[in-house]
Structure formats: C-alpha cells, structure tokens
CSV table of C-alpha atoms in Angstrom, one decimal:
chain,number,residue,atom,x,y,z
V,1148,TRP,CA,0.0,0.0,0.0
V,1149,LEU,CA,3.0,2.4,0.3
V,1150,PRO,CA,2.8,3.4,-3.4
V,1151,THR,CA,-0.9,4.1,-3.0
V,1152,LEU,CA,-0.3,6.3,0.1
V,1153,GLY,CA,2.5,8.0,-1.8
V,1154,ALA,CA,0.2,8.8,-4.7
V,1155,ALA,CA,-2.3,10.2,-2.3
V,1156,LEU,CA,0.3,12.3,-0.6
V,1157,PHE,CA,1.7,13.7,-3.9
V,1158,ALA,CA,-1.7,14.7,-5.0
V,1159,ILE,CA,-3.0,16.1,-1.8
V,1160,ALA,CA,0.2,18.0,-1.0
V,1161,ASP,CA,0.5,19.3,-4.6
V,1162,TRP,CA,3.9,17.8,-5.1
V,1163,ASP,CA,2.9,16.3,-8.5
V,1164,GLU,CA,3.7,19.4,-10.6
V,1165,GLN,CA,6.8,20.3,-8.5
V,1166,THR,CA,8.3,16.8,-8.9
V,1167,LEU,CA,7.4,16.6,-12.6
V,1168,GLU,CA,8.9,20.0,-13.3
V,1169,TRP,CA,12.2,19.0,-11.6
V,1170,ALA,CA,12.3,15.6,-13.4
V,1171,THR,CA,11.7,17.0,-16.9
V,1172,ASP,CA,14.1,19.9,-16.3
V,1173,HIS,CA,17.0,17.7,-15.0
V,1174,ASN,CA,16.3,14.2,-16.5
V,1175,PRO,CA,18.8,12.7,-14.1
V,1176,LEU,CA,18.4,9.1,-15.4
V,1177,PHE,CA,17.5,9.3,-19.1
V,1178,GLY,CA,19.1,12.4,-20.3
V,1179,ASN,CA,16.1,14.1,-22.1
V,1180,ILE,CA,12.4,13.8,-22.5
V,1181,GLU,CA,12.4,12.0,-25.8
V,1182,ASP,CA,14.9,9.4,-24.6
V,1183,ALA,CA,12.9,8.9,-21.4
V,1184,LYS,CA,9.7,8.2,-23.5
V,1185,GLN,CA,11.6,5.6,-25.5
V,1186,TRP,CA,13.1,4.1,-22.4
V,1187,SER,CA,9.6,3.7,-20.9
V,1188,ASP,CA,8.5,1.7,-23.8
V,1189,ASP,CA,11.6,-0.5,-23.8
V,1190,LEU,CA,11.5,-1.1,-20.1
V,1191,ALA,CA,7.8,-2.1,-20.2
V,1192,VAL,CA,8.6,-4.6,-22.9
V,1193,ALA,CA,11.6,-5.9,-20.8
V,1194,ALA,CA,9.3,-6.4,-17.9
V,1195,SER,CA,6.9,-8.4,-20.0
V,1196,LEU,CA,9.7,-10.5,-21.4
V,1197,ASN,CA,11.1,-11.1,-18.0
V,1198,TRP,CA,7.7,-12.4,-16.8
V,1199,LEU,CA,7.5,-14.7,-19.8
V,1200,VAL,CA,11.0,-16.2,-19.0
V,1201,THR,CA,10.1,-16.9,-15.4
V,1202,GLY,CA,6.7,-18.4,-16.5
V,1203,VAL,CA,8.4,-20.8,-19.0
V,1204,ALA,CA,11.1,-21.7,-16.4
V,1205,ALA,CA,8.7,-22.3,-13.6
V,1206,PRO,CA,8.1,-26.1,-12.9
V,1207,SER,CA,4.8,-27.5,-14.0
V,1208,GLY,CA,5.0,-31.1,-12.6
V,1209,LYS,CA,5.9,-34.3,-14.3
V,1210,GLU,CA,2.2,-35.3,-15.1
V,1211,HIS,CA,0.3,-33.2,-17.6
V,1212,PHE,CA,3.3,-30.9,-17.9
V,1213,TRP,CA,2.3,-29.1,-21.1
V,1214,ARG,CA,-1.3,-28.7,-20.0
V,1215,ASN,CA,-0.3,-27.3,-16.6
V,1216,LYS,CA,2.2,-25.0,-18.3
V,1217,ALA,CA,-0.4,-23.7,-20.8
V,1218,ARG,CA,-2.9,-23.1,-18.1
V,1219,GLY,CA,-0.4,-21.4,-15.8
V,1220,LEU,CA,0.9,-19.1,-18.6
V,1221,GLY,CA,-2.5,-18.5,-19.9
V,1222,GLY,CA,-3.9,-17.5,-16.5
V,1223,GLN,CA,-1.0,-15.1,-16.0
V,1224,ALA,CA,-1.5,-13.6,-19.4
V,1225,LEU,CA,-5.1,-13.0,-18.7
V,1226,THR,CA,-4.0,-11.3,-15.5
V,1227,LEU,CA,-1.9,-8.9,-17.6
V,1228,ALA,CA,-4.9,-8.3,-19.8
V,1229,ALA,CA,-7.2,-7.7,-16.9
V,1230,THR,CA,-4.6,-5.1,-15.6
V,1231,ARG,CA,-4.8,-3.3,-18.8
V,1232,SER,CA,-8.5,-3.3,-19.0
V,1233,ILE,CA,-9.0,-2.1,-15.4
V,1234,THR,CA,-6.3,0.6,-15.8
V,1235,ASP,CA,-8.1,1.8,-19.0
V,1236,GLY,CA,-11.4,1.8,-17.1
V,1237,MET,CA,-10.0,3.9,-14.3
V,1238,LYS,CA,-8.6,6.4,-16.9
V,1239,SER,CA,-12.1,6.9,-18.2
V,1240,LEU,CA,-13.4,7.4,-14.7
V,1241,THR,CA,-10.8,9.9,-13.5
V,1242,ASP,CA,-10.5,11.8,-16.7
V,1243,ARG,CA,-7.3,13.5,-15.7
V,1244,GLU,CA,-5.3,15.6,-18.2
V,1245,ARG,CA,-1.8,14.5,-19.3
V,1246,PRO,CA,1.0,16.9,-18.4
V,1247,ASP,CA,2.2,17.1,-22.0
V,1248,ARG,CA,-1.2,16.9,-23.7
V,1249,PRO,CA,-4.0,18.9,-22.1
V,1250,ASP,CA,-6.4,17.6,-24.8
V,1251,SER,CA,-5.8,14.1,-23.6
V,1252,ASN,CA,-7.7,13.1,-20.5
V,1253,ASN,CA,-6.2,9.7,-19.7
V,1254,SER,CA,-3.3,10.3,-17.4
V,1255,PHE,CA,-4.4,8.6,-14.2
V,1256,PRO,CA,-3.2,5.9,-13.6
V,1257,SER,CA,-0.2,5.1,-15.7
V,1258,LEU,CA,-0.8,2.1,-17.9
V,1259,HIS,CA,2.9,1.5,-18.6
V,1260,THR,CA,3.5,1.4,-14.9
V,1261,SER,CA,0.6,-0.9,-13.9
V,1262,GLY,CA,1.4,-3.3,-16.6
V,1263,ALA,CA,5.1,-3.5,-15.7
V,1264,SER,CA,4.3,-3.8,-12.0
V,1265,SER,CA,1.8,-6.6,-12.7
V,1266,ALA,CA,4.5,-8.4,-14.8
V,1267,ALA,CA,7.0,-7.9,-12.0
V,1268,THR,CA,4.7,-9.4,-9.4
V,1269,LEU,CA,3.9,-12.4,-11.5
V,1270,ALA,CA,7.5,-12.9,-12.3
V,1271,SER,CA,8.3,-12.7,-8.5
V,1272,ARG,CA,5.7,-15.5,-7.8
V,1273,ASN,CA,7.2,-17.6,-10.6
V,1274,ILE,CA,10.8,-17.1,-9.3
V,1275,GLU,CA,9.7,-18.5,-5.9
V,1276,GLN,CA,9.1,-21.8,-7.6
V,1277,LEU,CA,12.5,-22.1,-9.2
V,1278,ASP,CA,15.3,-24.3,-7.9
V,1279,LEU,CA,17.6,-21.5,-7.1
V,1280,SER,CA,19.5,-20.2,-4.1
V,1281,ASP,CA,17.7,-17.7,-1.8
V,1282,ARG,CA,20.3,-15.1,-2.9
V,1283,SER,CA,19.6,-15.7,-6.6
V,1284,LYS,CA,15.9,-15.5,-6.1
V,1285,SER,CA,16.1,-12.2,-4.2
V,1286,ALA,CA,18.4,-10.7,-6.9
V,1287,TRP,CA,16.1,-11.7,-9.7
V,1288,LYS,CA,13.0,-10.5,-7.9
V,1289,PHE,CA,14.7,-7.2,-7.1
V,1290,GLY,CA,15.6,-6.8,-10.8
V,1291,SER,CA,12.0,-7.6,-11.8
V,1292,TYR,CA,10.6,-4.9,-9.5
V,1293,SER,CA,13.4,-2.5,-10.6
V,1294,LEU,CA,12.2,-2.8,-14.2
V,1295,ALA,CA,8.7,-1.7,-13.1
V,1296,ALA,CA,10.0,1.2,-11.0
V,1297,LEU,CA,12.3,2.4,-13.8
V,1298,THR,CA,9.4,2.2,-16.2
V,1299,GLY,CA,7.3,4.5,-14.0
V,1300,TRP,CA,10.2,6.9,-13.5
V,1301,ALA,CA,10.8,7.1,-17.2
V,1302,ARG,CA,7.1,8.0,-17.8
V,1303,ILE,CA,7.7,11.0,-15.4
V,1304,GLU,CA,10.9,12.1,-17.0
V,1305,GLY,CA,9.2,11.7,-20.3
V,1306,ASN,CA,6.5,14.3,-19.2
V,1307,ARG,CA,3.9,11.7,-19.8
V,1308,HIS,CA,2.6,11.3,-16.3
V,1309,TYR,CA,2.5,12.9,-12.9
V,1310,PRO,CA,4.2,11.0,-10.0
V,1311,SER,CA,0.8,10.2,-8.5
V,1312,ASP,CA,-0.3,8.5,-11.8
V,1313,VAL,CA,2.8,6.3,-11.6
V,1314,LEU,CA,2.6,5.5,-8.0
V,1315,PHE,CA,-1.0,4.5,-8.2
V,1316,GLY,CA,-0.4,2.5,-11.3
V,1317,TYR,CA,2.4,0.6,-9.6
V,1318,ALA,CA,0.2,-0.2,-6.6
V,1319,LEU,CA,-2.7,-1.2,-8.9
V,1320,GLY,CA,-0.7,-3.5,-11.1
V,1321,HIS,CA,0.8,-5.3,-8.0
V,1322,PHE,CA,-2.6,-5.6,-6.4
V,1323,ILE,CA,-4.3,-7.1,-9.4
V,1324,ALA,CA,-1.4,-9.5,-10.1
V,1325,ALA,CA,-1.1,-10.7,-6.5
V,1326,LEU,CA,-4.8,-11.1,-6.1
V,1327,VAL,CA,-5.5,-13.0,-9.3
V,1328,ASN,CA,-2.3,-15.1,-9.1
V,1329,ASP,CA,-2.9,-16.2,-5.5
V,1330,ALA,CA,-6.6,-16.8,-6.1
V,1331,PHE,CA,-6.5,-18.4,-9.5
V,1332,ILE,CA,-3.0,-19.6,-10.3
V,1333,MET,CA,-2.0,-21.6,-7.2
V,1334,PRO,CA,1.5,-23.1,-7.2
V,1335,GLU,CA,1.2,-26.3,-5.3
V,1336,ARG,CA,4.2,-28.6,-4.7
V,1337,GLY,CA,6.1,-26.7,-7.3
V,1338,ASN,CA,3.4,-27.0,-10.0
V,1339,LEU,CA,2.3,-23.8,-11.8
V,1340,HIS,CA,-1.3,-24.5,-12.9
V,1341,PHE,CA,-4.8,-23.1,-12.9
V,1342,ARG,CA,-7.3,-24.1,-10.2
V,1343,ALA,CA,-10.7,-22.8,-11.4
V,1344,GLU,CA,-13.0,-24.2,-8.7
V,1345,GLN,CA,-10.8,-23.1,-5.8
V,1346,ALA,CA,-10.3,-19.7,-7.5
V,1347,ILE,CA,-14.1,-19.1,-7.8
V,1348,LEU,CA,-14.7,-20.1,-4.2
V,1349,HIS,CA,-11.9,-17.9,-3.0
V,1350,ALA,CA,-13.1,-14.9,-5.1
V,1351,ARG,CA,-16.7,-15.3,-3.9
V,1352,VAL,CA,-15.6,-15.3,-0.3
V,1353,GLN,CA,-13.4,-12.3,-0.7
V,1354,ILE,CA,-15.9,-10.3,-2.7
V,1355,GLY,CA,-18.7,-11.0,-0.3
V,1356,ALA,CA,-16.6,-9.9,2.7
V,1357,ALA,CA,-15.5,-6.7,1.0
V,1358,CYS,CA,-19.0,-5.7,-0.1
V,1359,HIS,CA,-20.5,-6.6,3.2
V,1360,ASP,CA,-18.1,-4.4,5.1
V,1361,LEU,CA,-18.4,-1.4,2.8
V,1362,GLY,CA,-22.1,-1.8,2.0
V,1363,ALA,CA,-21.5,-1.0,-1.7
V,1364,ARG,CA,-20.8,-2.6,-5.0
V,1365,ALA,CA,-18.3,-1.1,-7.5
V,1366,ILE,CA,-19.1,-1.2,-11.2
V,1367,PHE,CA,-15.8,-2.7,-12.3
V,1368,LEU,CA,-14.6,-5.3,-9.7
V,1369,GLU,CA,-16.4,-5.8,-6.4
V,1370,GLU,CA,-13.1,-6.9,-5.0
V,1371,PHE,CA,-11.8,-3.4,-5.6
V,1372,CYS,CA,-14.1,-1.9,-3.1
V,1373,SER,CA,-11.5,-2.2,-0.4
V,1374,LEU,CA,-8.9,-0.6,-2.7
V,1375,PHE,CA,-11.1,2.4,-3.6
V,1376,HIS,CA,-12.0,2.8,0.1
V,1377,CYS,CA,-8.3,3.2,1.1
V,1378,CYS,CA,-7.6,5.5,-1.9
V,1379,GLY,CA,-10.9,7.3,-2.1
V,1380,ALA,CA,-9.4,10.8,-1.3
V,1381,LEU,CA,-7.0,10.4,-4.3
V,1382,VAL,CA,-9.5,9.0,-6.8
V,1383,PHE,CA,-12.2,11.5,-6.0
V,1384,LYS,CA,-9.6,14.4,-6.4
V,1385,PHE,CA,-9.5,13.7,-10.1
V,1386,GLY,CA,-13.0,12.3,-10.9
V,1387,LYS,CA,-15.9,10.4,-9.7
V,1388,VAL,CA,-16.1,6.7,-9.0
V,1389,HIS,CA,-19.7,5.6,-9.6
V,1390,ILE,CA,-21.1,3.3,-6.8
V,1391,LEU,CA,-24.3,1.4,-7.0
V,1392,PRO,CA,-26.6,1.0,-4.0
V,1393,ASN,CA,-26.0,-2.2,-2.1
V,1394,GLU,CA,-28.4,-4.9,-3.3
V,1395,GLY,CA,-27.0,-7.7,-1.3
V,1396,VAL,CA,-24.4,-10.2,-2.4
V,1397,SER,CA,-25.5,-13.2,-4.4
C-alpha cells in the first residue's frame, strides 16, 4: 500500500507538478524527455519478457506438464490483460489531463507502470518456484521490480505522467497480479497450474466480505471496493467513482 499512500500524498500536498517539473528539467536518469519516453516503452517490454521467461522456467509437474504449463501461462497472461482493462477503465473514470497533452484526459493511472508492476509481481511469484538459491531468487525479484519502478520513473521524466499517476499505477498492477495469481494460479508442490474451482470459491468469499463491510458494489470489480475505500481521497480528487446501491451479495 505504500505506493498508493505515496500517490495520495503527492496529489494532496500538490507535489505532483513540482516533482514533474524537476524531473523534466534535469532528466537525471534518461538524459532528455524523448529518450525517457523511448526508455519507458523499452522497459515495459523488458518487464513483460522477464515475466515470460520466469513463467516458462517455472516447474509444472511431471504429469500433464504441457497442460499445466499452458494453463499457468494462460492464466497469468489473462491477468496482464485484466490489468490493462482495469487501468483503462480507471482512466475513463478519473479523466485527468496528461501533463504534456492537455487535450488528452487519460493520465491517471499510468498504464505502462501498472502493466510493468503486474508483470514484475507475476515474475516474482514464478521465481519463488524455481530451484535457485535464496540469494539468486532475491536478486532476480529485485531486478524484476526495478524494471517496473524504472518504467514508472521514465514516464515521469518523459513528461507523460505525474508522479501520482505512476505510484497508483504501480500499486494497482501489483494488487491485481497478487490477487489473481494467489486466487486463480496456485503453485502447489512446485506446479504452476490453474485451479478454477478453488479460485471461484476464494473470489466469492473475498468479494462477499468486502462488499458486506463497505455496503456498496463497485461497477468494475467488487473486490476493488477495499482498494477504492483506502484510496478514495486520491481518486475523488481527479474524478468520480460511480457506486451502485447495495443490493446484497448473491
């Protein structure tokens, strides 16, 4: 939740424009705005390729290897697609202007960052299943999350996003990937495979608890009620989140 709280702090304290101005004036990592934009694209691709390598390398059991492998990779690929869809949906809800294009109202949150963060989280889960030393696992996971962090910073230096866009995108991508992976793609005894029945049951329990506590149902994903509750001040600063009256949980 630290990136989410950081995003809220940047927005509420009006540090967004100050940090963006400093980053675009100095470009401490990428040299200039245009190079930063290119680096953000390249780093996002690198994060996705890193996830793919870890997914292919993760063990899938001796029995039904190819089926388990296809289900595991397919489930994680759907997770990345879901991250993109949810991020695009939130962009439409918040309708925030981009710093470099006032006519483009799709700044919040950062899609590059949410995608890279989601890929890094999935890669980290896969790395845990590999037969490597603890030091090697830690180093690989650190590198994975660093790719996501650098992607986000490149979007700031490239004048494409405010820091709060990036921080919230990072938190959002991690949240979606961790939730879906742990609920739907359950590594068991070293096997990366898809467990639909257990996933559905887990999701129903989590959704029911969230909606019962908050007494509301979000349009996009009911599981996101808790996320919106914690970050409400930030989201409502830039737009409106439409909530339907509680009609009970089926």
